[in-house]
């Protein structure tokens, strides 16, 4: 599979190499996963995506583990198998327990079910849920 | 909108009324949102959905606020406007701050972007991310 | 809403009018719903879509009511509110009972839930389910 | 693939074993497909999902074959390859003919096409399709 | 994978063979990709799909390369791996450069991100964007 | 609708105001659409999103009109009504003709149909479409 060849370290442009260097530094690991090797054909998108990811997934208010779990939840809903595998691995690396993973899965499945019931029924939003009402 | 009439308390079957009673008891609030009023036409699905939701969203390992944020993330990815509004309201009621909400949105958007890049490129899953490798 | 103006009968090109005439004849009703009025800006797509729909939804092996229920199920999964409303109305007009509608909704929701669990877990297809195995 | 190891019969907890026993009894077959083996890590979700599925897909008003076809349609729209394979196999086992399968596919494709046209054009729902109008 | 066997040229019905002949003639190539070999079980859908595709992707106003890029974009958003691979190959065959492909990917990812932010926030459509306002 | 209040110019933080100033300068228009007014609650995401959008949709290899049409196509597939309306308006402002719009819609619909047929049939990717084969 893949619509592009995954670039090895030897095949990188200098701009792409600089991004790989930063990924290795920030993650304190030599491992570069396939996503970045596929993106490396376009150093501009590689850089912009990495810079955004670093900002979004970096230190903030939410627990890093929770951030990865949110990433998994969205990836499941989008059906992105690669993303599910990589972020499930990250969530585990950041401390997600088997019990937490079980609850994550249960919520993702439950939300899918109620989302479809709501959509099928065309349920109108309650006034109480609108931003103005909350103010 | 709506493909069914939303049932008022006066229009409920006795089975549906029993579910409404339990919702009110568990939530300690008299307010029943439109989702349940639409589902009430089919007491069997109303009951099963409520029992599942109570189990999935009830006490467990994850913070109730985090559970609601995961629900919002999935609902956004599915494009269910009603669900987004109701669970955003719930997450706020359970303590989600503006900063946490900002991070949630940023992750949902970022995951959508990288999900599509990965999918477009057909990136193969790294061996390191497979369950067997993790063992 | 709408990104184009809905065309009234007076605003139709002759090609679009011919399609409207056929819709009215086949459906034995003067009512033309908004979808066709929006498509009428492009008579070529209007004609091709109507001809395909007529072939796909016309007499065949499956019960016309079941066909409409399948259409609703897909429209729910795609989150197309208009399509859900129009095909739910069609399914009812073709005899879908409240009990059948309840079962349809329950299946759509249940499938959404298990679909997401399967996707999250990356469950590999059992050999028994492949076409070759079935032969 | 898979984000968890598929559990063999020897690796089940007693709660998971009890669910597997019921699946075998209800289906009158010794075969347990991979979905349940992946879910078995979380006996609570395993049990709840099986109980719901048994209720939703069990005897009711709709033909069991039609129920499986609706399941396939939703699974296609969600892009769940495993679910498509397993429920297409089930639909065939319950009597879906090649002609019925052809019509199912044609409807799923057609609905996808018109769903996107409607969404692109932002077509407003006709008054005639609202629940109140139908009453 | 596959829920049906892919038909070889020797296994075609005469109706399916006629469609394959036309595909070969129009494309001026002997190669028939798997999609058509899977559809060939249902000559009616095979024919209708090919006739529609020929009309939609044939000569018109838009550059053939742009048409294929639009096809790729939609296929990515739907998560159809086969379609992404086949239409990316077609777009390249019709002249899509690496730079254009890079821009296509960037837009697809960016649109996914803003789509989700908008959906999460429930942003109401500006009056200026409605068709009536544009007139 | 909306899960947050849309901020008026008077309610902006200084960071958000700086982004609005840049939007007005780049677009050479005083009009700020609702998306940015909703995002303005979180100046960090507002800034990052605007900077990315400026880079992705700015001058490059593809025609600006084609870029907007790709944006529309993705937004339709994601069912984001706001995004469809805003980018259809942008595409028209950048020269998209009625004929081009008709072809865009036809491709989006056609791709949706074949995407679902392919997914339903589980069609395996032809060797000829893989990146390695193309090399």
Short mmCIF file of N, CA and C in Angstrom, two decimals, chain A residues 1-4 6 31-36 38-39 45 48-50 52-53 56-63 65-71 73-83 85-87 89-90 92 97 99-100 103-104 106-108 110-131 134, chain B residues 1-4 6 31-36 38-39 45 48-50 52-53 56-63 65-71 73-83 85-87 89-90 92 97 99-100 103-104 106-108 110-131 134:
data_model
loop_
_atom_site.label_atom_id
_atom_site.label_comp_id
_atom_site.label_asym_id
_atom_site.label_seq_id
_atom_site.Cartn_x
_atom_site.Cartn_y
_atom_site.Cartn_z
N UNK A 1 0.83 -1.19 0.00
CA UNK A 1 0.00 0.00 0.00
C UNK A 1 0.87 1.25 0.00
N UNK A 2 0.26 2.37 0.10
CA UNK A 2 0.92 3.68 0.09
C UNK A 2 0.94 4.24 -1.34
N UNK A 3 0.63 5.51 -1.44
CA UNK A 3 0.61 6.17 -2.76
C UNK A 3 1.95 6.85 -3.03
N UNK A 4 2.83 6.83 -2.04
CA UNK A 4 4.19 7.37 -2.22
C UNK A 4 5.17 6.39 -1.55
N UNK A 6 7.99 5.47 1.05
CA UNK A 6 8.38 5.99 2.37
C UNK A 6 9.87 6.31 2.28
N UNK A 31 13.51 6.71 16.70
CA UNK A 31 12.46 6.14 15.85
C UNK A 31 11.61 7.22 15.16
N UNK A 32 11.55 7.13 13.86
CA UNK A 32 10.66 8.02 13.09
C UNK A 32 9.60 7.14 12.44
N UNK A 33 8.34 7.35 12.80
CA UNK A 33 7.31 6.46 12.24
C UNK A 33 6.94 6.82 10.80
N UNK A 34 6.27 5.86 10.14
CA UNK A 34 6.03 5.97 8.70
C UNK A 34 5.31 7.23 8.24
N UNK A 35 4.44 7.77 9.07
CA UNK A 35 3.70 8.97 8.68
C UNK A 35 4.65 10.07 8.21
N UNK A 36 5.70 10.32 8.99
CA UNK A 36 6.65 11.39 8.66
C UNK A 36 7.47 11.02 7.43
N UNK A 38 6.38 9.36 4.93
CA UNK A 38 5.52 9.58 3.75
C UNK A 38 5.37 11.08 3.47
N UNK A 39 5.22 11.85 4.53
CA UNK A 39 5.07 13.31 4.37
C UNK A 39 6.34 13.98 3.87
N UNK A 45 4.71 20.83 3.95
CA UNK A 45 3.61 20.24 4.72
C UNK A 45 4.17 19.44 5.90
N UNK A 48 4.99 22.18 8.56
CA UNK A 48 3.78 22.79 9.13
C UNK A 48 3.03 21.80 10.01
N UNK A 49 2.92 20.55 9.55
CA UNK A 49 2.19 19.54 10.32
C UNK A 49 2.91 19.23 11.63
N UNK A 50 4.22 19.09 11.56
CA UNK A 50 4.97 18.80 12.78
C UNK A 50 4.90 19.97 13.77
N UNK A 52 2.52 22.17 14.07
CA UNK A 52 1.17 22.21 14.65
C UNK A 52 0.99 21.11 15.68
N UNK A 53 1.45 19.91 15.33
CA UNK A 53 1.28 18.78 16.23
C UNK A 53 2.02 19.03 17.55
N UNK A 56 -0.09 21.52 19.49
CA UNK A 56 -1.38 20.99 19.96
C UNK A 56 -1.19 19.89 21.01
N UNK A 57 -0.21 19.02 20.79
CA UNK A 57 -0.05 17.88 21.70
C UNK A 57 0.99 18.16 22.81
N UNK A 58 1.60 19.30 22.78
CA UNK A 58 2.58 19.66 23.79
C UNK A 58 1.93 20.04 25.12
N UNK A 59 2.74 20.47 26.09
CA UNK A 59 2.24 20.80 27.42
C UNK A 59 1.09 21.81 27.38
N UNK A 60 0.08 21.55 28.20
CA UNK A 60 -1.08 22.44 28.25
C UNK A 60 -1.84 22.15 29.52
N UNK A 61 -3.15 22.22 29.43
CA UNK A 61 -3.98 22.00 30.60
C UNK A 61 -4.35 20.53 30.76
N UNK A 62 -4.65 19.89 29.66
CA UNK A 62 -5.08 18.49 29.73
C UNK A 62 -3.89 17.56 29.92
N UNK A 63 -4.14 16.48 30.61
CA UNK A 63 -3.18 15.40 30.81
C UNK A 63 -2.75 14.85 29.43
N UNK A 65 -1.94 12.00 28.49
CA UNK A 65 -2.62 10.73 28.23
C UNK A 65 -4.04 10.97 27.70
N UNK A 66 -4.72 11.92 28.32
CA UNK A 66 -6.07 12.26 27.87
C UNK A 66 -6.04 12.81 26.45
N UNK A 67 -5.04 13.61 26.15
CA UNK A 67 -4.91 14.15 24.79
C UNK A 67 -4.80 13.02 23.76
N UNK A 68 -3.99 12.03 24.08
CA UNK A 68 -3.84 10.90 23.15
C UNK A 68 -5.14 10.10 23.03
N UNK A 69 -5.86 9.99 24.13
CA UNK A 69 -7.13 9.26 24.08
C UNK A 69 -8.15 10.00 23.21
N UNK A 70 -8.14 11.32 23.29
CA UNK A 70 -9.03 12.10 22.42
C UNK A 70 -8.63 11.89 20.95
N UNK A 71 -7.33 11.82 20.72
CA UNK A 71 -6.83 11.59 19.35
C UNK A 71 -7.30 10.22 18.84
N UNK A 73 -9.96 8.58 19.84
CA UNK A 73 -11.42 8.64 19.65
C UNK A 73 -11.77 9.23 18.29
N UNK A 74 -11.13 10.34 17.93
CA UNK A 74 -11.40 10.97 16.64
C UNK A 74 -10.96 10.06 15.49
N UNK A 75 -9.80 9.43 15.66
CA UNK A 75 -9.27 8.55 14.59
C UNK A 75 -10.18 7.35 14.36
N UNK A 76 -10.79 6.85 15.41
CA UNK A 76 -11.73 5.74 15.26
C UNK A 76 -12.95 6.20 14.47
N UNK A 77 -13.47 7.36 14.85
CA UNK A 77 -14.66 7.87 14.17
C UNK A 77 -14.38 8.15 12.70
N UNK A 78 -13.13 8.48 12.36
CA UNK A 78 -12.76 8.72 10.96
C UNK A 78 -12.32 7.45 10.25
N UNK A 79 -12.18 6.36 11.00
CA UNK A 79 -11.77 5.11 10.38
C UNK A 79 -10.35 5.12 9.85
N UNK A 80 -9.45 5.82 10.52
CA UNK A 80 -8.04 5.87 10.09
C UNK A 80 -7.24 4.83 10.87
N UNK A 81 -7.05 3.68 10.26
CA UNK A 81 -6.43 2.55 10.96
C UNK A 81 -5.01 2.88 11.44
N UNK A 82 -4.23 3.51 10.59
CA UNK A 82 -2.87 3.87 10.98
C UNK A 82 -2.88 4.76 12.24
N UNK A 83 -3.74 5.77 12.21
CA UNK A 83 -3.81 6.75 13.30
C UNK A 83 -4.26 6.07 14.60
N UNK A 85 -3.78 2.93 15.41
CA UNK A 85 -2.67 2.13 15.93
C UNK A 85 -1.59 3.01 16.56
N UNK A 86 -1.22 4.10 15.89
CA UNK A 86 -0.12 4.90 16.43
C UNK A 86 -0.52 5.64 17.71
N UNK A 87 -1.74 6.17 17.75
CA UNK A 87 -2.12 6.92 18.95
C UNK A 87 -2.56 6.01 20.11
N UNK A 89 -0.93 3.29 20.70
CA UNK A 89 0.41 3.00 21.23
C UNK A 89 0.92 4.17 22.08
N UNK A 90 0.70 5.40 21.60
CA UNK A 90 1.14 6.58 22.35
C UNK A 90 0.40 6.71 23.68
N UNK A 92 -0.91 4.38 25.42
CA UNK A 92 -0.38 3.36 26.35
C UNK A 92 0.98 3.80 26.89
N UNK A 97 -4.24 2.83 31.09
CA UNK A 97 -4.37 1.47 31.60
C UNK A 97 -5.40 0.69 30.77
N UNK A 99 -8.03 -0.65 31.90
CA UNK A 99 -9.38 -0.24 32.33
C UNK A 99 -9.78 1.07 31.64
N UNK A 100 -8.83 2.00 31.54
CA UNK A 100 -9.12 3.27 30.86
C UNK A 100 -9.38 3.05 29.37
N UNK A 103 -12.85 1.81 28.93
CA UNK A 103 -13.86 2.87 29.03
C UNK A 103 -13.86 3.76 27.79
N UNK A 104 -12.66 4.03 27.27
CA UNK A 104 -12.57 4.81 26.03
C UNK A 104 -13.37 4.13 24.91
N UNK A 106 -15.73 1.93 25.11
CA UNK A 106 -17.17 1.89 25.39
C UNK A 106 -17.82 3.23 25.05
N UNK A 107 -17.13 4.33 25.37
CA UNK A 107 -17.68 5.66 25.08
C UNK A 107 -17.73 5.90 23.57
N UNK A 108 -16.67 5.54 22.88
CA UNK A 108 -16.64 5.74 21.43
C UNK A 108 -17.79 4.97 20.77
N UNK A 110 -20.63 3.87 22.23
CA UNK A 110 -21.91 4.42 22.71
C UNK A 110 -22.24 5.72 22.00
N UNK A 111 -21.24 6.59 21.87
CA UNK A 111 -21.46 7.87 21.20
C UNK A 111 -21.86 7.63 19.74
N UNK A 112 -21.23 6.66 19.11
CA UNK A 112 -21.59 6.35 17.72
C UNK A 112 -23.06 5.94 17.64
N UNK A 113 -23.48 5.12 18.59
CA UNK A 113 -24.86 4.65 18.58
C UNK A 113 -25.85 5.81 18.79
N UNK A 114 -25.63 6.59 19.83
CA UNK A 114 -26.59 7.68 20.09
C UNK A 114 -26.50 8.77 19.01
N UNK A 115 -25.31 9.01 18.48
CA UNK A 115 -25.18 9.97 17.36
C UNK A 115 -26.11 9.59 16.21
N UNK A 116 -26.11 8.30 15.88
CA UNK A 116 -26.93 7.87 14.73
C UNK A 116 -28.41 7.91 15.06
N UNK A 117 -28.77 7.57 16.30
CA UNK A 117 -30.19 7.64 16.67
C UNK A 117 -30.67 9.08 16.58
N UNK A 118 -29.88 9.99 17.12
CA UNK A 118 -30.24 11.42 17.09
C UNK A 118 -30.37 11.92 15.66
N UNK A 119 -29.41 11.53 14.82
CA UNK A 119 -29.41 11.97 13.43
C UNK A 119 -30.61 11.41 12.68
N UNK A 120 -30.90 10.14 12.93
CA UNK A 120 -32.03 9.50 12.25
C UNK A 120 -33.35 10.17 12.63
N UNK A 121 -33.45 10.57 13.88
CA UNK A 121 -34.71 11.14 14.37
C UNK A 121 -34.81 12.64 14.11
N UNK A 122 -33.68 13.25 13.71
CA UNK A 122 -33.69 14.69 13.44
C UNK A 122 -34.01 15.51 14.69
N UNK A 123 -33.52 15.07 15.83
CA UNK A 123 -33.85 15.72 17.11
C UNK A 123 -33.35 17.17 17.14
N UNK A 124 -34.26 18.12 17.42
CA UNK A 124 -33.84 19.54 17.49
C UNK A 124 -33.10 19.82 18.81
N UNK A 125 -32.10 20.70 18.72
CA UNK A 125 -31.31 21.05 19.90
C UNK A 125 -32.18 21.74 20.96
N UNK A 126 -32.09 21.25 22.19
CA UNK A 126 -32.82 21.89 23.30
C UNK A 126 -32.26 23.30 23.52
N UNK A 127 -33.13 24.21 23.85
CA UNK A 127 -32.71 25.59 24.13
C UNK A 127 -31.61 25.63 25.20
N UNK A 128 -31.75 24.75 26.18
CA UNK A 128 -30.81 24.74 27.31
C UNK A 128 -29.37 24.46 26.89
N UNK A 129 -29.18 23.91 25.70
CA UNK A 129 -27.82 23.52 25.27
C UNK A 129 -27.14 24.60 24.43
N UNK A 130 -27.86 25.65 24.09
CA UNK A 130 -27.25 26.69 23.25
C UNK A 130 -26.36 27.60 24.08
N UNK A 131 -25.33 28.13 23.44
CA UNK A 131 -24.35 28.97 24.13
C UNK A 131 -25.01 30.16 24.82
N UNK A 134 -26.50 29.24 28.00
CA UNK A 134 -25.51 28.92 29.03
C UNK A 134 -24.91 30.17 29.65
N UNK B 1 -37.90 20.42 12.10
CA UNK B 1 -37.18 19.19 11.82
C UNK B 1 -37.73 18.07 12.72
N UNK B 2 -37.10 16.94 12.66
CA UNK B 2 -37.50 15.74 13.41
C UNK B 2 -38.38 14.86 12.53
N UNK B 3 -38.11 13.60 12.57
CA UNK B 3 -38.90 12.64 11.79
C UNK B 3 -39.99 12.03 12.64
N UNK B 4 -39.98 12.36 13.93
CA UNK B 4 -41.07 11.93 14.82
C UNK B 4 -41.45 13.11 15.71
N UNK B 6 -41.92 14.88 19.22
CA UNK B 6 -41.30 14.72 20.53
C UNK B 6 -42.42 14.52 21.54
N UNK B 31 -35.45 17.96 34.27
CA UNK B 31 -35.29 18.21 32.83
C UNK B 31 -35.00 16.93 32.03
N UNK B 32 -35.84 16.70 31.03
CA UNK B 32 -35.62 15.56 30.11
C UNK B 32 -35.34 16.15 28.74
N UNK B 33 -34.16 15.92 28.20
CA UNK B 33 -33.86 16.55 26.90
C UNK B 33 -34.51 15.81 25.72
N UNK B 34 -34.55 16.53 24.60
CA UNK B 34 -35.33 16.06 23.44
C UNK B 34 -34.97 14.66 22.94
N UNK B 35 -33.72 14.25 23.09
CA UNK B 35 -33.32 12.93 22.61
C UNK B 35 -34.24 11.84 23.18
N UNK B 36 -34.45 11.89 24.49
CA UNK B 36 -35.28 10.87 25.13
C UNK B 36 -36.74 11.00 24.72
N UNK B 38 -37.77 11.90 21.83
CA UNK B 38 -37.89 11.33 20.48
C UNK B 38 -37.82 9.80 20.54
N UNK B 39 -36.93 9.29 21.39
CA UNK B 39 -36.78 7.83 21.53
C UNK B 39 -38.00 7.18 22.18
N UNK B 45 -36.10 0.44 22.80
CA UNK B 45 -34.82 1.10 22.47
C UNK B 45 -34.51 2.20 23.48
N UNK B 48 -33.10 0.26 26.56
CA UNK B 48 -31.77 -0.30 26.29
C UNK B 48 -30.72 0.81 26.17
N UNK B 49 -31.06 1.90 25.49
CA UNK B 49 -30.11 2.99 25.30
C UNK B 49 -29.79 3.67 26.63
N UNK B 50 -30.82 3.89 27.42
CA UNK B 50 -30.60 4.53 28.72
C UNK B 50 -29.77 3.63 29.64
N UNK B 52 -27.60 1.36 28.79
CA UNK B 52 -26.22 1.34 28.31
C UNK B 52 -25.50 2.64 28.66
N UNK B 53 -26.19 3.74 28.43
CA UNK B 53 -25.57 5.05 28.69
C UNK B 53 -25.21 5.18 30.17
N UNK B 56 -22.12 3.05 30.73
CA UNK B 56 -20.91 3.56 30.07
C UNK B 56 -20.45 4.88 30.67
N UNK B 57 -21.40 5.76 30.96
CA UNK B 57 -21.03 7.10 31.45
C UNK B 57 -21.02 7.20 32.97
N UNK B 58 -21.38 6.13 33.64
CA UNK B 58 -21.39 6.13 35.10
C UNK B 58 -19.99 6.02 35.68
N UNK B 59 -19.91 5.92 37.02
CA UNK B 59 -18.62 5.88 37.71
C UNK B 59 -17.70 4.78 37.16
N UNK B 60 -16.44 5.14 36.99
CA UNK B 60 -15.46 4.19 36.48
C UNK B 60 -14.08 4.71 36.79
N UNK B 61 -13.15 4.49 35.87
CA UNK B 61 -11.78 4.91 36.09
C UNK B 61 -11.54 6.33 35.60
N UNK B 62 -12.11 6.66 34.47
CA UNK B 62 -11.89 7.99 33.90
C UNK B 62 -12.73 9.05 34.60
N UNK B 63 -12.18 10.23 34.66
CA UNK B 63 -12.87 11.43 35.17
C UNK B 63 -14.16 11.66 34.35
N UNK B 65 -15.64 14.25 33.56
CA UNK B 65 -15.45 15.36 32.61
C UNK B 65 -14.72 14.87 31.37
N UNK B 66 -13.73 14.03 31.55
CA UNK B 66 -12.99 13.47 30.41
C UNK B 66 -13.91 12.60 29.56
N UNK B 67 -14.77 11.84 30.23
CA UNK B 67 -15.73 11.00 29.49
C UNK B 67 -16.60 11.86 28.56
N UNK B 68 -17.08 12.97 29.10
CA UNK B 68 -17.92 13.85 28.28
C UNK B 68 -17.12 14.46 27.13
N UNK B 69 -15.85 14.77 27.38
CA UNK B 69 -15.01 15.35 26.33
C UNK B 69 -14.77 14.33 25.21
N UNK B 70 -14.60 13.08 25.58
CA UNK B 70 -14.46 12.03 24.56
C UNK B 70 -15.75 11.91 23.75
N UNK B 71 -16.87 12.06 24.43
CA UNK B 71 -18.18 11.99 23.75
C UNK B 71 -18.31 13.14 22.75
N UNK B 73 -15.83 14.71 21.28
CA UNK B 73 -14.88 14.48 20.17
C UNK B 73 -15.48 13.55 19.12
N UNK B 74 -16.08 12.46 19.58
CA UNK B 74 -16.68 11.51 18.63
C UNK B 74 -17.86 12.15 17.90
N UNK B 75 -18.66 12.91 18.64
CA UNK B 75 -19.84 13.54 18.05
C UNK B 75 -19.45 14.56 16.98
N UNK B 76 -18.34 15.25 17.20
CA UNK B 76 -17.86 16.20 16.19
C UNK B 76 -17.44 15.43 14.93
N UNK B 77 -16.69 14.36 15.14
CA UNK B 77 -16.21 13.59 13.98
C UNK B 77 -17.38 13.00 13.19
N UNK B 78 -18.49 12.72 13.88
CA UNK B 78 -19.68 12.18 13.19
C UNK B 78 -20.59 13.28 12.67
N UNK B 79 -20.29 14.53 13.03
CA UNK B 79 -21.13 15.61 12.54
C UNK B 79 -22.53 15.62 13.13
N UNK B 80 -22.68 15.19 14.39
CA UNK B 80 -24.00 15.18 15.02
C UNK B 80 -24.17 16.45 15.86
N UNK B 81 -24.83 17.43 15.27
CA UNK B 81 -24.94 18.75 15.91
C UNK B 81 -25.62 18.68 17.28
N UNK B 82 -26.72 17.94 17.34
CA UNK B 82 -27.42 17.81 18.62
C UNK B 82 -26.50 17.27 19.71
N UNK B 83 -25.79 16.20 19.36
CA UNK B 83 -24.92 15.51 20.31
C UNK B 83 -23.78 16.42 20.77
N UNK B 85 -23.90 19.70 20.92
CA UNK B 85 -24.45 20.70 21.83
C UNK B 85 -24.73 20.10 23.22
N UNK B 86 -25.34 18.92 23.25
CA UNK B 86 -25.73 18.37 24.55
C UNK B 86 -24.50 17.93 25.37
N UNK B 87 -23.52 17.32 24.71
CA UNK B 87 -22.36 16.85 25.49
C UNK B 87 -21.36 17.96 25.79
N UNK B 89 -22.42 20.88 26.63
CA UNK B 89 -23.08 21.43 27.83
C UNK B 89 -22.78 20.54 29.05
N UNK B 90 -22.82 19.22 28.87
CA UNK B 90 -22.54 18.31 29.98
C UNK B 90 -21.10 18.42 30.45
N UNK B 92 -19.19 20.98 30.25
CA UNK B 92 -19.07 22.23 31.01
C UNK B 92 -19.67 22.06 32.41
N UNK B 97 -13.09 23.52 31.65
CA UNK B 97 -12.78 24.95 31.59
C UNK B 97 -12.66 25.41 30.14
N UNK B 99 -10.06 26.73 28.83
CA UNK B 99 -8.75 26.30 28.33
C UNK B 99 -8.79 24.83 27.90
N UNK B 100 -9.47 24.01 28.69
CA UNK B 100 -9.58 22.59 28.32
C UNK B 100 -10.41 22.42 27.04
N UNK B 103 -8.28 23.19 24.11
CA UNK B 103 -7.38 22.09 23.76
C UNK B 103 -8.12 20.93 23.10
N UNK B 104 -9.32 20.66 23.59
CA UNK B 104 -10.14 19.61 22.98
C UNK B 104 -10.37 19.92 21.50
N UNK B 106 -8.68 21.88 19.53
CA UNK B 106 -7.44 21.84 18.76
C UNK B 106 -7.06 20.40 18.41
N UNK B 107 -7.25 19.49 19.36
CA UNK B 107 -6.92 18.08 19.10
C UNK B 107 -7.86 17.48 18.06
N UNK B 108 -9.15 17.78 18.21
CA UNK B 108 -10.12 17.24 17.26
C UNK B 108 -9.79 17.70 15.83
N UNK B 110 -6.80 18.85 14.72
CA UNK B 110 -5.48 18.32 14.33
C UNK B 110 -5.58 16.85 13.92
N UNK B 111 -6.34 16.08 14.70
CA UNK B 111 -6.50 14.66 14.38
C UNK B 111 -7.19 14.51 13.03
N UNK B 112 -8.16 15.36 12.76
CA UNK B 112 -8.85 15.30 11.47
C UNK B 112 -7.86 15.54 10.33
N UNK B 113 -6.98 16.50 10.52
CA UNK B 113 -6.01 16.83 9.47
C UNK B 113 -5.03 15.66 9.25
N UNK B 114 -4.44 15.17 10.31
CA UNK B 114 -3.45 14.10 10.11
C UNK B 114 -4.13 12.80 9.67
N UNK B 115 -5.34 12.55 10.16
CA UNK B 115 -6.09 11.38 9.70
C UNK B 115 -6.21 11.39 8.17
N UNK B 116 -6.56 12.53 7.62
CA UNK B 116 -6.77 12.61 6.17
C UNK B 116 -5.45 12.52 5.42
N UNK B 117 -4.39 13.08 5.97
CA UNK B 117 -3.08 12.98 5.31
C UNK B 117 -2.64 11.52 5.27
N UNK B 118 -2.77 10.85 6.39
CA UNK B 118 -2.41 9.44 6.48
C UNK B 118 -3.22 8.60 5.49
N UNK B 119 -4.52 8.87 5.46
CA UNK B 119 -5.41 8.11 4.59
C UNK B 119 -5.07 8.36 3.12
N UNK B 120 -4.80 9.62 2.80
CA UNK B 120 -4.47 9.97 1.41
C UNK B 120 -3.19 9.28 0.96
N UNK B 121 -2.24 9.19 1.86
CA UNK B 121 -0.93 8.63 1.52
C UNK B 121 -0.89 7.10 1.65
N UNK B 122 -1.94 6.53 2.25
CA UNK B 122 -1.97 5.07 2.41
C UNK B 122 -0.82 4.56 3.26
N UNK B 123 -0.48 5.31 4.30
CA UNK B 123 0.68 4.96 5.14
C UNK B 123 0.48 3.60 5.82
N UNK B 124 1.41 2.67 5.65
CA UNK B 124 1.29 1.36 6.31
C UNK B 124 1.63 1.46 7.80
N UNK B 125 0.92 0.68 8.62
CA UNK B 125 1.13 0.69 10.07
C UNK B 125 2.55 0.19 10.40
N UNK B 126 3.27 0.95 11.21
CA UNK B 126 4.60 0.54 11.66
C UNK B 126 4.47 -0.72 12.51
N UNK B 127 5.43 -1.62 12.38
CA UNK B 127 5.42 -2.85 13.19
C UNK B 127 5.33 -2.52 14.68
N UNK B 128 6.00 -1.45 15.06
CA UNK B 128 6.06 -1.08 16.47
C UNK B 128 4.69 -0.79 17.09
N UNK B 129 3.70 -0.51 16.24
CA UNK B 129 2.39 -0.12 16.76
C UNK B 129 1.41 -1.28 16.88
N UNK B 130 1.81 -2.45 16.42
CA UNK B 130 0.90 -3.60 16.48
C UNK B 130 0.88 -4.20 17.88
N UNK B 131 -0.26 -4.76 18.24
CA UNK B 131 -0.43 -5.30 19.59
C UNK B 131 0.61 -6.36 19.91
N UNK B 134 3.79 -4.92 20.89
CA UNK B 134 3.73 -4.26 22.20
C UNK B 134 3.86 -5.26 23.34
#
